[in-house]
Amino acid sequence: MGKHQRSKEIIFIILFGMIYLTHVLMASDIEQIVIHNKFLELLVDEKEGHFILKSLRPYQGFMTYNEKVPSTSFATIQLNDRNYVVGTSKGNFIEKPEKITPSMVYYEWQIRDVTIKQFLVLTNNPYSPKEDTLKITFKVRNDGFEDQVIGFRFTLDTLLGENDAVPFFIPDFGYITGYEFLGQDKLPPYWYALQSLNKDDFKVQITLSDIIYQKPDEAIFANWEEFQKNLWDIPRIRKKTFKRNILSILDSAVAFYWFPKKLKEKGERTYSFFYGHFTGDKYIFEKMSALLSMPFQSRIQPFFVTLHLQNNSQFSLDHIAAAIDSVDNNDFIFTTEKRKEMKDIKSREMRNATWKIMPKEQASGKYKFKVDIMYRKGVKEIFTNTIEKEIQIINERTFPLLVENKYFSPNGDLRCDTTSIWIQDIFEKTKYLFIMDSEENLIKKVDLSSNTYIWDGFDQKENLVLDGMYYCYCSLVSNFQRGLDFFDIIVDTYYPTLKINFTNEYLARGELDDFTLQPLARDDQGIQNWSLSISDSMDHIYLATNGSDELKGDIKWNMGNLFKNTETAGQAYYIRFMARDRACNQSFLTQKFRIIDGKVFKKSFPDILFDFDSCLIKEDNYQNLANLISFIEKSPVTSIKLIGHTDSVGTERYNKTLSIRRAESVKDYLIKNAQKEISNIISVGKGESEPKVKNINEKGRSRNRRVEIFIKVGND
């Protein structure tokens, strides 16, 4: 080997080492949030919220690709035909990834006018009673003021220990070892991936049967690089392997697609699925290994039973067959043949058989199934073994519910403090009522001998629950089950927020003929009814109006005739505003004013807007300020009030100071540019406390960076 060749190799080794070291250092800079139970460990990076899943038992190793940080499993949101990876710097975190409970990590991320909440929860799935599964949930909310077309994709970069190209098995479809495209009609409730039956290899399962949320519209199986390079569509070419091209490595991944659909303003949509350990049972026989997959529970809908067999002997096994049947019961319809011929299985070869079974309408409770495995020796058929397994059928259609108050407020004010739940059941049976929170965690279980239950808002430990959405269902089965039909109840103990734009302490008679109010009532659960009135100190009502829904627009009153007498001058009157939300929480607001004689009125001018973190007057404001100076110089102005405001970016203390500087900047401009001396100017700053519009995007924030101008003309 020549010196030049050795030099090239040394340079290559040094460069490779530098690149690897840079990658390691960059990855080490990203801190990770870790949660775990005895089955799984979840690692979530704090920078982008992507995760890596690791198995702790019964086998150890990673279940998603783990050599890149952030993780190679990621979500894509399509917003009005533009694609964004969730958690990246294209948007911003409202709440950074955080461990909320020992088993849940949560974050909230925003892109344009859309907010995405991610919940990662270690739990059990509908096919396994063990907490050996990760539930992945995204809630997407349109915070804008118009409808938006939103699609969603989640790319799962699966890994089984050391195997990054494991095939997938789809019940009633078969093995997927290369590129495949399955529409919603072909997606079963679950599928799984496994390598063999003999070794203690990884066996993982993906479950899509969460009834509360919709299944994906499509699942695409392909090489991971396809999803990395194409954030939405990938080339629709079927390939026999998980290689992207001749030079690429085998690397299997799956992406779930929820196709773009219109989401109304303030609307919310949820996407969810499970990923965890395989729920099948393994059996070792004399000449073969068997793996039986069957859910431990099902509703009145088709379910699959799959048997995998592997020949452990050195010779072929001839005429293998398997047959399934329910034990001493006729509550099921077998939509496929009960007996499956698997013919010959060569040494170390693996075969499978799948049955599709439909429970009948009357099915309810626990049932036992048996699977007989047979092989032929000569002309005689031999039963090698029988496998038995139980399934629980949940017949939730039996007990529909009615709720007296969907919204209630257990805050002790004696208005809607409880809600009554009625179970529509003509049979006198013991029933079980379950109440769960929005993450399907059980908070209360009640044994019922009657058909009515009054809930006071307390959980099983007699603690008052937090505000939010809760679900309830009733069943004959005493064990708590997720994924059933439910009725939702909303607990709301917060009172509506009220505001009136009217701030005048004195009101001149000239302003009474066209008196305009802008009452505002806000509540997360909506306003049920409201009232507005004007009365004197003796509670004599002069004017009143009310409504049974949200307030819309201004309220105009002609009060000139009511208060035309001079004896009303100086008297105190009251604007009384009341609003009640759907949970019967009531708020009251009272504002006092006096009527005075003389020409006294207040006038407001267009806001003076500012750039971010700036108190400099922009050229766009020069004309408005010139009009203001002209009005001041021509009118008998008695006082000028300048009120500065900021957006919500930054600390409250900093924004308070910045708002004062903005008001002072306008004050200095008026004094400097006026031809006459201007006095009686008051400048104050409100910081971020009084936004004109929501600070949810740059458009709203730019309108909140302002100085408001109010002028009083005349004498008291």
XYZ file of C-alpha atoms in Angstrom:
716
model
C 0.000 0.000 0.000
C 1.461 3.420 -1.006
C 1.849 6.431 1.254
C -0.799 8.392 -0.629
C -3.317 5.578 -0.175
C -2.559 5.410 3.585
C -2.975 9.209 3.856
C -6.369 9.048 2.168
C -7.533 6.319 4.565
C -6.302 8.270 7.604
C -8.110 11.423 6.416
C -11.302 9.417 5.818
C -11.145 7.891 9.330
C -10.597 11.317 10.917
C -13.503 12.874 8.970
C -15.814 9.977 9.833
C -14.864 10.255 13.502
C -15.546 14.010 13.514
C -18.977 13.537 11.900
C -19.901 10.795 14.377
C -18.672 12.854 17.343
C -20.700 15.880 16.145
C -23.825 13.728 15.888
C -23.302 12.347 19.404
C -22.712 15.817 20.880
C -25.789 17.273 19.155
C -27.913 14.377 20.387
C -26.556 14.743 23.914
C -27.641 18.417 23.974
C -31.291 17.384 23.717
C -32.680 16.462 27.111
C -35.229 13.686 27.334
C -38.285 13.174 29.521
C -38.521 9.577 30.754
C -41.592 7.731 32.033
C -41.870 3.974 32.566
C -43.733 1.106 34.134
C -42.647 -2.533 34.498
C -43.291 -3.243 30.794
C -42.274 -0.140 28.833
C -40.024 2.911 28.947
C -40.867 6.061 26.963
C -38.248 8.695 26.106
C -39.547 12.048 24.806
C -37.134 14.750 23.635
C -37.845 18.191 25.098
C -36.942 20.021 21.881
C -39.559 18.630 19.467
C -41.674 16.217 21.528
C -40.782 13.160 19.416
C -40.530 9.847 21.238
C -38.628 6.572 21.419
C -40.289 3.463 22.907
C -38.356 0.733 24.694
C -39.489 -2.654 25.994
C -38.374 -3.667 29.503
C -40.147 -7.006 29.868
C -40.829 -9.779 28.914
C -38.032 -8.905 26.457
C -35.615 -5.984 26.412
C -34.844 -3.697 23.514
C -36.193 -0.813 21.463
C -39.561 -0.879 19.708
C -38.931 2.261 17.625
C -35.719 3.342 15.921
C -33.419 4.819 18.554
C -30.189 5.998 16.919
C -31.384 9.489 15.990
C -32.481 12.343 18.243
C -35.071 13.717 17.648
C -36.791 10.411 16.965
C -37.557 9.186 13.445
C -41.210 8.609 14.386
C -43.019 11.886 13.736
C -46.350 13.538 12.897
C -47.160 15.642 9.843
C -50.044 18.087 9.656
C -51.313 19.231 6.268
C -52.771 22.699 6.605
C -54.437 24.123 3.503
C -52.166 22.041 1.190
C -48.952 22.912 3.097
C -47.137 20.261 5.147
C -45.472 20.784 8.524
C -43.706 18.376 10.885
C -45.291 18.761 14.313
C -42.946 20.029 17.028
C -40.402 21.743 14.755
C -39.354 25.397 14.676
C -41.899 26.074 11.893
C -44.368 26.621 14.745
C -44.005 27.366 18.431
C -44.669 25.540 21.691
C -47.470 26.924 23.838
C -46.586 24.294 26.441
C -43.309 22.426 26.073
C -43.190 18.631 26.524
C -43.779 17.848 30.190
C -44.444 14.801 32.389
C -47.990 15.437 33.653
C -48.400 12.143 35.527
C -46.061 9.167 36.077
C -47.603 7.571 32.971
C -48.286 10.564 30.677
C -46.281 13.170 28.716
C -48.086 16.146 27.183
C -47.274 19.146 25.003
C -49.135 21.855 23.088
C -47.734 23.207 19.801
C -49.110 25.835 17.426
C -48.678 26.428 13.698
C -50.425 29.455 12.228
C -54.014 29.332 13.597
C -53.974 25.628 14.502
C -53.110 24.137 17.916
C -51.963 20.508 18.280
C -52.007 18.761 21.662
C -50.113 15.481 22.004
C -50.822 12.948 24.758
C -48.476 9.974 25.234
C -49.866 7.551 27.831
C -48.583 4.178 29.038
C -51.749 2.116 29.391
C -53.484 -1.078 28.284
C -55.145 -1.415 24.878
C -58.588 -2.946 24.161
C -56.929 -6.306 23.422
C -54.787 -6.648 26.548
C -55.442 -6.136 30.291
C -51.739 -5.390 30.871
C -50.364 -1.833 30.795
C -47.880 -2.807 28.094
C -49.013 -0.341 25.428
C -48.394 3.281 24.461
C -51.509 5.251 23.521
C -50.651 8.047 21.078
C -53.262 10.806 20.799
C -53.264 14.108 18.924
C -56.007 16.713 19.378
C -56.061 19.322 16.618
C -58.021 22.559 17.176
C -58.764 25.332 14.675
C -58.253 28.578 16.621
C -58.705 30.763 13.548
C -61.712 32.782 12.499
C -62.454 30.751 9.361
C -62.713 27.103 8.289
C -59.458 25.298 7.429
C -58.704 22.102 5.512
C -56.590 19.866 7.761
C -55.068 16.427 7.197
C -52.888 14.399 9.555
C -50.238 11.701 9.174
C -48.233 9.814 11.774
C -45.105 7.935 10.722
C -44.104 5.062 13.028
C -40.535 3.852 12.518
C -40.857 0.351 13.989
C -37.946 -1.650 15.360
C -37.859 -5.101 16.952
C -34.676 -5.184 18.984
C -32.017 -5.291 16.262
C -34.392 -5.893 13.356
C -35.217 -2.697 11.439
C -37.004 -4.461 8.552
C -39.488 -6.698 10.318
C -42.560 -7.727 8.275
C -46.105 -6.931 9.404
C -48.913 -9.449 9.709
C -52.457 -8.256 8.923
C -55.275 -10.620 9.970
C -57.419 -11.674 7.000
C -54.748 -10.228 4.674
C -51.424 -11.919 5.386
C -47.796 -10.855 5.697
C -46.557 -7.507 4.368
C -42.871 -7.664 3.464
C -42.726 -4.672 1.110
C -44.577 -1.558 -0.015
C -48.332 -1.840 0.524
C -51.290 0.584 0.559
C -54.365 -0.357 2.607
C -57.548 1.718 2.623
C -59.823 2.025 5.652
C -62.055 -0.834 4.464
C -59.065 -3.210 4.614
C -57.729 -2.065 7.991
C -58.540 -4.593 10.748
C -58.850 -3.523 14.405
C -55.216 -4.500 14.962
C -52.133 -6.038 13.384
C -48.725 -7.066 14.603
C -45.131 -7.888 13.759
C -43.028 -10.864 14.827
C -39.870 -12.643 13.725
C -40.240 -16.234 14.876
C -42.085 -18.418 17.394
C -39.103 -20.225 18.905
C -36.958 -17.398 20.172
C -37.929 -14.799 22.762
C -38.007 -12.230 19.982
C -39.968 -9.051 19.905
C -43.632 -9.291 19.087
C -45.409 -5.948 18.830
C -48.971 -4.927 18.040
C -50.607 -1.850 16.522
C -54.245 -1.324 17.528
C -56.709 0.955 15.733
C -59.964 -0.026 17.452
C -60.440 2.911 19.832
C -64.167 3.454 19.250
C -64.152 7.061 20.500
C -61.981 8.207 17.608
C -62.074 7.395 13.931
C -59.754 4.878 12.289
C -57.203 6.192 9.774
C -58.363 6.569 6.187
C -55.289 4.692 4.958
C -52.147 2.923 6.166
C -49.030 2.843 3.978
C -46.139 0.438 4.563
C -42.827 1.497 3.018
C -39.156 2.239 3.585
C -38.737 4.934 6.243
C -36.825 7.239 3.878
C -39.945 7.559 1.704
C -41.781 9.210 4.593
C -38.797 11.343 5.569
C -38.376 12.758 2.048
C -42.128 13.063 1.349
C -44.004 14.681 4.225
C -47.369 13.675 2.744
C -47.734 11.688 -0.486
C -45.168 9.060 -1.422
C -44.755 7.380 -4.835
C -47.497 4.732 -5.074
C -45.338 1.923 -6.381
C -45.608 -1.521 -4.820
C -42.246 -3.115 -4.047
C -41.501 -6.634 -2.859
C -39.134 -5.517 -0.089
C -38.705 -2.546 2.226
C -35.800 -1.225 0.149
C -36.289 2.231 -1.328
C -33.785 1.502 -4.101
C -30.952 -0.894 -4.857
C -28.462 1.005 -2.679
C -30.725 1.579 0.352
C -31.033 -0.726 3.356
C -34.102 -2.650 4.478
C -36.030 -0.326 6.796
C -39.743 -0.929 7.422
C -42.100 1.786 8.643
C -45.818 2.493 8.572
C -47.691 5.777 8.197
C -51.317 6.363 9.173
C -53.234 8.901 7.100
C -56.308 10.868 8.077
C -57.218 12.575 4.812
C -57.643 16.374 4.637
C -61.107 17.530 5.693
C -62.611 20.897 6.501
C -62.412 21.804 10.189
C -64.720 24.597 11.255
C -63.482 27.590 13.237
C -63.040 26.681 16.916
C -63.588 23.025 15.948
C -61.480 20.125 17.257
C -60.547 16.729 15.821
C -58.820 13.771 17.531
C -56.449 11.149 16.065
C -55.406 8.161 18.175
C -53.935 4.649 18.077
C -52.044 2.158 20.303
C -48.577 0.655 19.918
C -47.248 -1.953 22.323
C -46.613 -5.603 23.107
C -48.280 -8.380 21.164
C -51.221 -9.873 23.068
C -51.025 -13.429 21.737
C -50.226 -16.547 23.772
C -47.289 -18.811 22.940
C -47.371 -22.629 23.163
C -44.493 -25.096 22.756
C -45.397 -28.577 21.545
C -43.310 -31.639 20.738
C -42.730 -30.832 17.071
C -44.009 -27.313 16.661
C -44.540 -23.925 18.303
C -47.861 -22.107 18.205
C -48.889 -18.498 18.720
C -52.596 -17.733 19.162
C -53.856 -14.169 18.794
C -57.362 -13.382 20.052
C -58.680 -10.247 21.796
C -59.589 -10.665 25.454
C -62.731 -8.603 24.820
C -64.886 -7.464 21.909
C -68.076 -5.559 21.256
C -70.848 -6.809 18.970
C -68.670 -6.599 15.888
C -66.417 -9.005 13.956
C -63.130 -10.015 15.553
C -60.185 -12.092 14.309
C -58.474 -15.152 15.714
C -55.093 -15.984 14.190
C -52.963 -19.081 14.734
C -49.266 -19.133 13.771
C -47.488 -22.504 13.589
C -43.778 -23.127 13.210
C -42.259 -26.544 12.517
C -39.467 -27.143 15.061
C -38.513 -30.603 13.809
C -35.852 -31.505 11.256
C -38.453 -33.006 8.932
C -41.530 -31.793 7.119
C -44.892 -32.192 8.837
C -47.594 -33.425 6.463
C -51.245 -32.420 6.143
C -51.361 -29.892 8.947
C -54.840 -28.593 9.804
C -56.386 -26.402 12.485
C -60.022 -26.077 13.560
C -61.771 -23.604 15.846
C -65.085 -23.678 17.684
C -66.828 -22.116 20.666
C -67.218 -24.358 23.704
C -70.829 -25.312 24.565
C -72.318 -22.178 23.010
C -74.014 -21.041 19.839
C -73.799 -17.234 20.178
C -71.329 -16.776 17.289
C -71.314 -16.815 13.499
C -68.143 -18.053 11.800
C -67.817 -16.111 8.546
C -64.910 -18.326 7.427
C -64.531 -22.112 7.450
C -63.894 -23.482 10.929
C -61.290 -25.937 9.616
C -58.187 -24.555 7.896
C -55.913 -26.823 5.855
C -52.295 -25.709 6.127
C -50.905 -28.659 4.084
C -47.199 -29.417 4.499
C -44.888 -27.313 6.660
C -41.177 -27.683 6.017
C -38.572 -27.689 8.767
C -38.317 -24.237 10.484
C -41.088 -22.919 8.250
C -43.988 -20.854 9.665
C -47.657 -20.908 8.535
C -50.789 -19.192 9.757
C -54.570 -19.511 9.754
C -57.088 -16.707 10.427
C -60.767 -16.951 11.389
C -63.266 -14.096 11.295
C -65.994 -14.428 13.942
C -69.163 -12.358 14.506
C -70.974 -12.384 17.887
C -74.764 -12.635 17.640
C -76.998 -9.873 19.023
C -77.692 -11.736 22.279
C -74.016 -12.416 23.044
C -72.840 -10.969 26.363
C -70.319 -12.044 28.979
C -67.393 -14.501 28.890
C -67.030 -17.291 26.310
C -64.444 -20.002 25.786
C -63.012 -21.007 22.399
C -60.849 -23.993 21.541
C -58.430 -24.478 18.648
C -57.456 -28.036 17.705
C -54.142 -28.525 15.864
C -53.909 -31.736 13.806
C -51.404 -33.477 11.618
C -51.576 -36.706 9.650
C -49.312 -39.636 10.280
C -49.809 -42.113 7.476
C -53.565 -42.439 6.958
C -54.487 -41.697 10.556
C -55.332 -38.195 11.771
C -53.764 -37.297 15.128
C -54.795 -34.413 17.412
C -51.500 -33.011 18.620
C -52.905 -30.432 21.014
C -55.859 -28.264 21.956
C -55.608 -24.601 22.907
C -58.385 -22.922 24.872
C -58.837 -19.191 25.387
C -61.542 -16.891 26.779
C -63.061 -13.744 25.310
C -65.451 -11.294 26.920
C -68.249 -9.879 24.756
C -69.376 -6.394 25.767
C -72.968 -5.783 24.765
C -73.138 -2.064 25.547
C -76.331 -1.485 23.550
C -78.388 -2.734 26.500
C -78.335 0.451 28.598
C -78.737 3.811 26.850
C -78.369 6.798 29.188
C -80.115 10.128 29.736
C -78.502 12.963 31.704
C -80.488 15.747 33.370
C -77.748 18.403 33.181
C -75.017 17.828 30.625
C -73.312 20.897 32.154
C -73.224 21.161 35.943
C -71.270 23.099 38.545
C -70.509 21.419 41.907
C -69.347 24.666 43.537
C -71.847 24.863 46.413
C -73.930 27.799 45.116
C -77.054 25.546 45.013
C -77.509 26.055 41.255
C -76.869 22.941 39.125
C -74.667 21.444 41.876
C -75.542 17.878 40.787
C -76.666 16.017 37.691
C -79.011 13.027 37.472
C -78.158 10.045 35.258
C -81.044 7.815 34.159
C -80.434 4.277 32.873
C -83.058 3.165 30.345
C -83.434 -0.482 31.379
C -86.680 -2.392 31.902
C -84.947 -5.317 33.673
C -84.308 -5.314 37.396
C -80.648 -6.322 37.269
C -77.605 -5.127 39.145
C -75.794 -2.690 36.869
C -72.506 -0.843 37.055
C -72.112 2.833 36.201
C -68.609 3.966 35.249
C -67.454 7.601 35.078
C -64.127 8.346 33.412
C -62.141 11.443 32.477
C -61.208 12.624 28.991
C -58.187 10.279 28.942
C -60.434 7.301 29.799
C -59.080 6.951 33.326
C -61.688 5.549 35.706
C -62.627 8.080 38.394
C -65.786 6.496 39.830
C -67.611 3.161 39.775
C -71.141 2.791 41.180
C -73.118 -0.407 41.823
C -76.718 0.334 40.873
C -79.853 -1.473 41.970
C -82.096 1.298 40.595
C -82.141 3.154 37.279
C -81.156 6.590 38.621
C -77.907 7.969 39.993
C -77.240 11.541 41.168
C -73.595 12.561 40.683
C -72.282 15.362 42.895
C -68.954 15.808 41.088
C -66.858 13.771 43.536
C -64.597 10.860 42.548
C -64.161 7.438 44.194
C -61.956 8.945 46.922
C -64.513 11.720 47.611
C -62.342 14.397 46.035
C -64.007 17.041 43.888
C -63.072 16.482 40.234
C -61.438 19.175 38.111
C -63.318 21.125 35.469
C -63.489 19.368 32.115
C -65.177 16.679 30.017
C -66.199 13.376 31.613
C -67.796 10.248 30.132
C -70.151 7.696 31.644
C -71.513 4.330 30.553
C -73.532 1.554 32.176
C -72.912 -2.171 31.823
C -73.746 -5.546 33.322
C -70.010 -6.264 33.445
C -68.359 -5.204 36.703
C -64.891 -4.696 35.185
C -64.059 -1.246 33.796
C -63.649 -1.356 30.014
C -62.321 1.348 27.716
C -63.653 2.080 24.259
C -67.401 1.680 24.883
C -70.275 3.919 23.851
C -70.630 6.712 26.387
C -72.510 9.856 27.350
C -70.496 12.998 28.007
C -70.882 15.344 30.997
C -69.103 18.671 31.451
C -68.062 19.937 34.896
C -67.685 23.730 34.925
C -67.226 25.699 38.163
C -65.844 28.885 36.590
C -67.991 32.000 36.295
C -68.416 33.969 33.041
C -66.111 36.942 32.441
C -68.007 40.208 31.913
C -66.898 43.506 30.415
C -68.585 46.714 29.223
C -66.806 49.240 27.031
C -68.574 52.096 28.867
C -66.102 53.762 31.278
C -67.479 57.329 31.511
C -68.055 58.533 35.029
C -70.098 61.465 33.688
C -72.508 61.526 30.758
C -73.655 64.752 29.064
C -77.238 65.165 27.877
C -76.007 65.470 24.318
C -74.801 61.875 24.452
C -78.125 60.399 25.626
C -79.931 60.311 22.263
C -77.567 57.732 20.778
C -76.232 55.860 23.769
C -74.301 52.744 22.687
C -73.032 49.890 24.866
C -70.773 46.993 23.896
C -71.344 44.340 26.576
C -69.086 41.289 26.403
C -69.606 37.975 28.214
C -67.136 35.120 27.792
C -67.239 31.546 29.041
C -65.474 28.402 27.801
C -68.753 26.449 27.794
C -70.869 29.222 26.275
C -73.401 31.743 27.613
C -76.929 30.455 28.221
C -78.700 33.753 28.988
C -77.944 37.371 29.927
C -79.646 40.619 30.934
C -78.716 44.307 30.803
C -80.510 47.211 32.506
C -80.209 50.824 33.634
C -81.601 51.712 37.055
C -81.286 54.338 39.766
C -80.113 53.993 43.358
C -83.642 52.911 44.381
C -83.499 49.995 41.893
C -86.102 51.621 39.657
C -85.425 50.155 36.180
C -85.594 52.623 33.279
C -84.392 50.402 30.418
C -83.765 46.654 30.167
C -83.035 43.968 27.606
C -82.039 40.303 27.702
C -81.140 37.331 25.537
C -80.913 33.536 25.623
C -77.685 33.041 23.711
C -74.321 34.654 23.033
C -74.283 38.462 22.836
C -73.869 39.741 19.288
C -73.228 43.372 18.336
C -73.834 46.651 20.130
C -76.861 47.679 22.171
C -78.207 51.177 21.358
C -80.632 53.072 23.589
C -82.236 56.521 23.146
C -82.279 57.923 26.668
C -82.835 61.599 25.824
C -86.550 61.610 26.695
C -86.055 59.569 29.870
C -83.513 61.942 31.382
C -84.579 65.308 29.910
C -85.535 66.854 33.226
C -82.914 69.063 34.830
C -83.468 67.436 38.238
C -81.708 64.326 36.922
C -78.435 66.245 36.745
C -75.864 64.918 39.160
C -77.865 61.852 40.129
C -76.246 58.427 40.095
C -77.467 55.713 37.712
C -76.287 52.149 37.288
C -75.679 49.854 34.331
C -76.305 46.320 35.610
C -75.049 43.395 33.553
C -75.683 39.682 34.336
C -74.708 36.543 32.406
C -75.278 32.848 33.176
C -73.370 29.982 31.541
C -74.684 26.507 30.715
C -73.697 25.178 34.149
C -75.767 27.892 35.897
C -72.723 29.902 37.005
C -73.784 33.574 37.220
C -71.628 36.699 37.027
C -72.666 40.306 37.727
C -71.109 43.607 36.700
C -72.306 47.067 37.784
C -71.018 50.397 36.453
C -72.045 53.777 37.835
C -72.475 57.053 35.926
C -73.957 60.533 36.494
C -75.811 62.767 34.032
C -74.522 66.351 33.861
C -75.598 69.507 32.070
C -73.323 71.291 29.613
C -71.406 70.265 26.549
C -69.295 67.421 27.801
C -68.401 64.441 25.660
C -65.590 62.035 25.073
C -64.127 61.167 21.715
C -61.851 58.272 20.796
C -59.403 58.234 17.885
C -57.875 55.361 15.860
C -55.249 53.367 17.734
C -51.577 54.150 17.172
C -49.903 50.813 16.302
C -46.300 49.778 17.027
C -43.808 47.197 15.812
C -42.829 44.297 18.063
C -40.845 45.365 21.158
C -40.764 48.994 19.940
C -42.062 52.366 21.141
C -41.063 54.325 18.008
C -43.815 56.125 16.077
C -44.222 54.550 12.616
C -44.790 56.601 9.460
C -48.149 54.827 9.032
C -49.394 56.753 12.075
C -48.369 60.268 10.962
C -51.684 61.117 9.240
C -53.808 59.915 12.195
C -51.673 61.942 14.589
C -51.938 65.013 12.336
C -55.756 64.709 12.405
C -55.629 64.362 16.170
C -53.475 67.498 16.599
C -55.825 69.456 14.317
C -58.849 68.421 16.403
C -57.115 69.334 19.668
C -56.136 72.775 18.398
C -59.691 73.562 17.179
C -61.695 72.145 20.117
C -62.075 73.087 23.806
C -60.270 70.007 25.007
C -60.221 69.607 28.781
C -58.259 66.362 29.059
C -56.439 63.775 26.912
C -55.855 60.219 28.061
C -53.288 57.950 26.334
C -53.392 54.253 27.244
C -50.509 52.025 26.095
C -50.818 48.265 25.470
C -48.627 45.313 24.382
C -49.112 41.806 23.054
C -48.600 38.734 25.267
C -44.982 38.017 24.255
C -42.587 38.640 27.151
C -43.019 38.955 30.905
C -45.832 40.964 32.497
C -43.340 43.310 34.180
C -41.493 44.065 30.941
C -44.738 44.575 28.994
C -46.053 46.968 31.646
C -42.952 49.162 31.229
C -43.100 48.917 27.426
C -46.766 50.009 27.361
C -45.933 53.113 29.449
C -43.054 53.978 27.081
C -45.433 53.740 24.109
C -47.953 56.098 25.728
C -45.142 58.533 26.595
C -43.874 58.329 22.993
C -47.266 59.475 21.646
C -47.449 62.203 24.308
C -44.018 63.542 23.317
C -44.996 63.486 19.636
C -48.171 65.537 20.276
C -46.352 68.143 22.351
C -43.489 68.435 19.853
C -45.623 68.726 16.684
C -48.568 70.847 17.876
C -48.634 74.581 17.003
C -50.315 75.405 20.307
C -49.413 74.295 23.786
C -51.098 71.037 24.777
C -51.675 70.336 28.453
C -53.751 67.985 30.611
C -52.293 64.867 28.947
C -52.399 61.713 31.043
C -50.344 58.706 29.859
C -50.737 55.267 31.426
C -49.728 51.714 30.515
C -51.835 48.550 30.808
C -49.208 46.055 29.638
C -50.734 42.889 28.190
C -53.773 42.869 30.520
C -56.348 44.319 28.098
C -55.905 42.767 24.626
C -58.166 44.079 21.888
C -58.175 40.685 20.149
C -56.746 37.260 20.987
C -52.950 36.888 20.895
C -53.154 33.579 19.007
C -51.258 34.722 15.893
C -49.166 37.609 14.582
C -52.206 39.328 13.064
C -53.879 39.513 16.465
C -50.695 40.453 18.327
C -50.002 43.343 15.902
C -53.422 44.869 16.735
C -52.693 44.642 20.458
C -49.398 46.600 20.217
C -51.174 49.957 20.448
C -51.893 53.239 22.202
C -55.563 54.181 22.662
C -56.523 57.878 22.649
C -59.495 59.344 24.558
C -60.336 63.065 24.622
C -62.828 64.924 26.822
C -64.305 68.126 25.365
C -66.299 70.715 27.360
C -66.671 71.672 31.014
C -68.238 69.741 33.883
